[in-house]
């Protein structure tokens, strides 16, 4: 039984004709999603490293304004993900196929290896499958829509 549902963001754009209907009314299989995302996946395959900036807003009940953070990221197919929060404080999150490290102000706050925590390998596999637009890999852990 698949415990999670995943919708690839590009599918929503590709299924514009069905935009009025709820997304989860349209199950899909990996091959359908591969066809929909093929052009984007080809472009992504040409780029071994993605870099960018982000702004996040988190909404918590009881707090009238969203919590805002911002920073930059690097996603490397070979090495992993580096998520560097600059504001409101300096923090790094590094995810590789074999480990996860949290740095706060340059000091290790948490470190886990896939050897210590086998579920970490699944988390890494999911992230790398999303960033490479690999629906077949995602189908093992998610219902696809």
PDB file of C-alpha atoms in Angstrom:
ATOM      1  CA  UNK A   1       0.000   0.000   0.000  1.00  0.00           C
ATOM      2  CA  UNK A   2       1.370   3.405  -0.912  1.00  0.00           C
ATOM      3  CA  UNK A   3       1.272   5.757   2.021  1.00  0.00           C
ATOM      4  CA  UNK A   4       1.849   9.023   0.226  1.00  0.00           C
ATOM      5  CA  UNK A   5       0.474  10.886  -2.731  1.00  0.00           C
ATOM      6  CA  UNK A   6       2.688  12.884  -5.032  1.00  0.00           C
ATOM      7  CA  UNK A   7       1.783  15.196  -7.835  1.00  0.00           C
ATOM      8  CA  UNK A   8       4.599  16.326 -10.056  1.00  0.00           C
ATOM      9  CA  UNK A   9       4.216  20.102 -10.447  1.00  0.00           C
ATOM     10  CA  UNK A  10       4.838  19.954 -14.172  1.00  0.00           C
ATOM     11  CA  UNK A  11       1.900  17.595 -14.608  1.00  0.00           C
ATOM     12  CA  UNK A  12      -0.448  20.314 -13.404  1.00  0.00           C
ATOM     13  CA  UNK A  13       0.821  22.576 -16.166  1.00  0.00           C
ATOM     14  CA  UNK A  14       0.648  19.867 -18.793  1.00  0.00           C
ATOM     15  CA  UNK A  15      -2.935  18.929 -17.907  1.00  0.00           C
ATOM     16  CA  UNK A  16      -4.261  22.437 -18.374  1.00  0.00           C
ATOM     17  CA  UNK A  17      -7.448  21.153 -19.999  1.00  0.00           C
ATOM     18  CA  UNK A  18      -8.321  19.336 -16.762  1.00  0.00           C
ATOM     19  CA  UNK A  19      -7.340  22.219 -14.497  1.00  0.00           C
ATOM     20  CA  UNK A  20     -10.926  22.759 -13.319  1.00  0.00           C
ATOM     21  CA  UNK A  21     -11.122  19.212 -11.875  1.00  0.00           C
ATOM     22  CA  UNK A  22      -9.393  18.232  -8.612  1.00  0.00           C
ATOM     23  CA  UNK A  23      -5.919  16.814  -9.245  1.00  0.00           C
ATOM     24  CA  UNK A  24      -6.512  13.647  -7.237  1.00  0.00           C
ATOM     25  CA  UNK A  25      -9.420  12.726  -9.527  1.00  0.00           C
ATOM     26  CA  UNK A  26      -6.810  11.898 -12.197  1.00  0.00           C
ATOM     27  CA  UNK A  27      -4.533   8.985 -11.218  1.00  0.00           C
ATOM     28  CA  UNK A  28      -1.536   8.524 -13.491  1.00  0.00           C
ATOM     29  CA  UNK A  29       1.124   5.910 -14.006  1.00  0.00           C
ATOM     30  CA  UNK A  30       4.861   6.430 -14.333  1.00  0.00           C
ATOM     31  CA  UNK A  31       4.838   6.172 -18.124  1.00  0.00           C
ATOM     32  CA  UNK A  32       2.136   8.845 -18.477  1.00  0.00           C
ATOM     33  CA  UNK A  33       4.099  11.194 -16.239  1.00  0.00           C
ATOM     34  CA  UNK A  34       7.329  10.384 -18.084  1.00  0.00           C
ATOM     35  CA  UNK A  35       5.678  11.460 -21.363  1.00  0.00           C
ATOM     36  CA  UNK A  36       4.309  14.658 -19.809  1.00  0.00           C
ATOM     37  CA  UNK A  37       7.639  15.623 -18.252  1.00  0.00           C
ATOM     38  CA  UNK A  38       9.931  14.304 -21.022  1.00  0.00           C
ATOM     39  CA  UNK A  39      11.020  17.712 -22.362  1.00  0.00           C
ATOM     40  CA  UNK A  40      11.737  19.072 -18.882  1.00  0.00           C
ATOM     41  CA  UNK A  41      13.584  15.860 -17.907  1.00  0.00           C
ATOM     42  CA  UNK A  42      15.798  16.125 -21.011  1.00  0.00           C
ATOM     43  CA  UNK A  43      16.731  19.704 -20.101  1.00  0.00           C
ATOM     44  CA  UNK A  44      17.348  18.722 -16.491  1.00  0.00           C
ATOM     45  CA  UNK A  45      19.628  15.856 -17.598  1.00  0.00           C
ATOM     46  CA  UNK A  46      21.871  18.414 -19.338  1.00  0.00           C
ATOM     47  CA  UNK A  47      22.352  20.253 -16.041  1.00  0.00           C
ATOM     48  CA  UNK A  48      24.262  18.275 -13.413  1.00  0.00           C
ATOM     49  CA  UNK A  49      24.069  21.149 -10.907  1.00  0.00           C
ATOM     50  CA  UNK A  50      21.164  23.493 -10.189  1.00  0.00           C
ATOM     51  CA  UNK A  51      21.632  26.683  -8.170  1.00  0.00           C
ATOM     52  CA  UNK A  52      19.101  29.186  -6.998  1.00  0.00           C
ATOM     53  CA  UNK A  53      17.672  31.369  -4.274  1.00  0.00           C
ATOM     54  CA  UNK A  54      14.597  30.689  -2.192  1.00  0.00           C
ATOM     55  CA  UNK A  55      12.109  32.433   0.051  1.00  0.00           C
ATOM     56  CA  UNK A  56       9.942  30.300   2.334  1.00  0.00           C
ATOM     57  CA  UNK A  57       6.875  31.314   4.270  1.00  0.00           C
ATOM     58  CA  UNK A  58       5.582  29.030   7.017  1.00  0.00           C
ATOM     59  CA  UNK A  59       2.140  29.584   8.462  1.00  0.00           C
ATOM     60  CA  UNK A  60       1.559  28.458  12.037  1.00  0.00           C
ATOM     61  CA  UNK A  61      -1.741  28.615  13.840  1.00  0.00           C
ATOM     62  CA  UNK A  62      -1.757  31.238  16.555  1.00  0.00           C
ATOM     63  CA  UNK A  63       0.884  33.344  14.815  1.00  0.00           C
ATOM     64  CA  UNK A  64      -0.716  36.070  12.669  1.00  0.00           C
ATOM     65  CA  UNK A  65       2.225  36.644  10.316  1.00  0.00           C
ATOM     66  CA  UNK A  66       4.048  33.900   8.412  1.00  0.00           C
ATOM     67  CA  UNK A  67       7.568  32.970   9.450  1.00  0.00           C
ATOM     68  CA  UNK A  68       9.849  33.937   6.573  1.00  0.00           C
ATOM     69  CA  UNK A  69      13.239  32.511   5.713  1.00  0.00           C
ATOM     70  CA  UNK A  70      15.455  32.955   2.687  1.00  0.00           C
ATOM     71  CA  UNK A  71      18.743  31.766   1.309  1.00  0.00           C
ATOM     72  CA  UNK A  72      20.183  29.748  -1.538  1.00  0.00           C
ATOM     73  CA  UNK A  73      20.561  26.138  -2.603  1.00  0.00           C
ATOM     74  CA  UNK A  74      22.682  23.861  -4.748  1.00  0.00           C
ATOM     75  CA  UNK A  75      21.370  20.546  -6.054  1.00  0.00           C
ATOM     76  CA  UNK A  76      24.050  18.286  -7.491  1.00  0.00           C
ATOM     77  CA  UNK A  77      23.127  14.978  -9.042  1.00  0.00           C
ATOM     78  CA  UNK A  78      26.544  13.645  -8.043  1.00  0.00           C
ATOM     79  CA  UNK A  79      26.920  15.040  -4.529  1.00  0.00           C
ATOM     80  CA  UNK A  80      23.533  15.933  -3.064  1.00  0.00           C
ATOM     81  CA  UNK A  81      21.571  18.930  -1.850  1.00  0.00           C
ATOM     82  CA  UNK A  82      22.883  21.944   0.051  1.00  0.00           C
ATOM     83  CA  UNK A  83      20.118  24.158   1.459  1.00  0.00           C
ATOM     84  CA  UNK A  84      21.656  27.310   2.961  1.00  0.00           C
ATOM     85  CA  UNK A  85      19.307  29.500   4.984  1.00  0.00           C
ATOM     86  CA  UNK A  86      20.707  33.009   5.432  1.00  0.00           C
ATOM     87  CA  UNK A  87      17.773  34.731   7.166  1.00  0.00           C
ATOM     88  CA  UNK A  88      16.508  34.844   9.870  1.00  0.00           C
ATOM     89  CA  UNK A  89      19.684  32.973  10.900  1.00  0.00           C
ATOM     90  CA  UNK A  90      22.532  31.124   9.209  1.00  0.00           C
ATOM     91  CA  UNK A  91      21.821  27.421   8.831  1.00  0.00           C
ATOM     92  CA  UNK A  92      22.913  24.718   6.396  1.00  0.00           C
ATOM     93  CA  UNK A  93      21.152  21.475   5.547  1.00  0.00           C
ATOM     94  CA  UNK A  94      23.187  18.987   3.528  1.00  0.00           C
ATOM     95  CA  UNK A  95      21.620  15.808   2.156  1.00  0.00           C
ATOM     96  CA  UNK A  96      23.708  13.231   0.315  1.00  0.00           C
ATOM     97  CA  UNK A  97      22.768   9.681  -0.651  1.00  0.00           C
ATOM     98  CA  UNK A  98      24.535   8.498   2.515  1.00  0.00           C
ATOM     99  CA  UNK A  99      24.054  11.231   5.114  1.00  0.00           C
ATOM    100  CA  UNK A 100      22.266  14.300   6.400  1.00  0.00           C
ATOM    101  CA  UNK A 101      24.006  17.141   8.253  1.00  0.00           C
ATOM    102  CA  UNK A 102      22.473  20.221   9.893  1.00  0.00           C
ATOM    103  CA  UNK A 103      24.859  23.118  10.604  1.00  0.00           C
ATOM    104  CA  UNK A 104      23.819  26.127  12.665  1.00  0.00           C
ATOM    105  CA  UNK A 105      26.218  29.070  12.547  1.00  0.00           C
ATOM    106  CA  UNK A 106      28.826  26.735  11.050  1.00  0.00           C
ATOM    107  CA  UNK A 107      28.639  24.170  13.888  1.00  0.00           C
ATOM    108  CA  UNK A 108      27.256  20.662  13.503  1.00  0.00           C
ATOM    109  CA  UNK A 109      23.825  20.577  15.141  1.00  0.00           C
ATOM    110  CA  UNK A 110      22.852  17.130  13.835  1.00  0.00           C
ATOM    111  CA  UNK A 111      24.442  14.413  11.766  1.00  0.00           C
ATOM    112  CA  UNK A 112      22.863  11.164  10.604  1.00  0.00           C
ATOM    113  CA  UNK A 113      24.181   8.491   8.309  1.00  0.00           C
ATOM    114  CA  UNK A 114      22.142   6.045   6.259  1.00  0.00           C
ATOM    115  CA  UNK A 115      23.921   3.340   8.228  1.00  0.00           C
ATOM    116  CA  UNK A 116      22.536   4.755  11.502  1.00  0.00           C
ATOM    117  CA  UNK A 117      19.117   5.583  10.081  1.00  0.00           C
ATOM    118  CA  UNK A 118      18.222   3.381   7.053  1.00  0.00           C
ATOM    119  CA  UNK A 119      15.141   5.515   6.278  1.00  0.00           C
ATOM    120  CA  UNK A 120      17.491   8.355   5.364  1.00  0.00           C
ATOM    121  CA  UNK A 121      18.446   6.537   2.164  1.00  0.00           C
ATOM    122  CA  UNK A 122      14.766   6.501   1.145  1.00  0.00           C
ATOM    123  CA  UNK A 123      14.485  10.250   1.808  1.00  0.00           C
ATOM    124  CA  UNK A 124      17.542  10.856  -0.369  1.00  0.00           C
ATOM    125  CA  UNK A 125      16.198   8.595  -3.116  1.00  0.00           C
ATOM    126  CA  UNK A 126      12.878  10.478  -3.125  1.00  0.00           C
ATOM    127  CA  UNK A 127      14.543  13.901  -3.355  1.00  0.00           C
ATOM    128  CA  UNK A 128      16.880  12.835  -6.135  1.00  0.00           C
ATOM    129  CA  UNK A 129      14.003  11.174  -8.023  1.00  0.00           C
ATOM    130  CA  UNK A 130      11.966  14.374  -7.833  1.00  0.00           C
ATOM    131  CA  UNK A 131      14.851  16.556  -9.002  1.00  0.00           C
ATOM    132  CA  UNK A 132      15.614  14.234 -11.904  1.00  0.00           C
ATOM    133  CA  UNK A 133      11.907  13.867 -12.798  1.00  0.00           C
ATOM    134  CA  UNK A 134      12.023  10.072 -12.503  1.00  0.00           C
ATOM    135  CA  UNK A 135       8.400   8.930 -12.090  1.00  0.00           C
ATOM    136  CA  UNK A 136       9.339   5.225 -12.112  1.00  0.00           C
ATOM    137  CA  UNK A 137      11.455   5.652  -8.993  1.00  0.00           C
ATOM    138  CA  UNK A 138       8.732   7.715  -7.323  1.00  0.00           C
ATOM    139  CA  UNK A 139       6.024   5.149  -8.121  1.00  0.00           C
ATOM    140  CA  UNK A 140       7.576   2.769  -5.582  1.00  0.00           C
ATOM    141  CA  UNK A 141       6.733   5.126  -2.701  1.00  0.00           C
ATOM    142  CA  UNK A 142       3.865   7.298  -3.950  1.00  0.00           C
ATOM    143  CA  UNK A 143       0.528   7.182  -5.705  1.00  0.00           C
ATOM    144  CA  UNK A 144       0.989   9.275  -8.815  1.00  0.00           C
ATOM    145  CA  UNK A 145      -1.469  11.883 -10.061  1.00  0.00           C
TER     146      UNK A 145
END
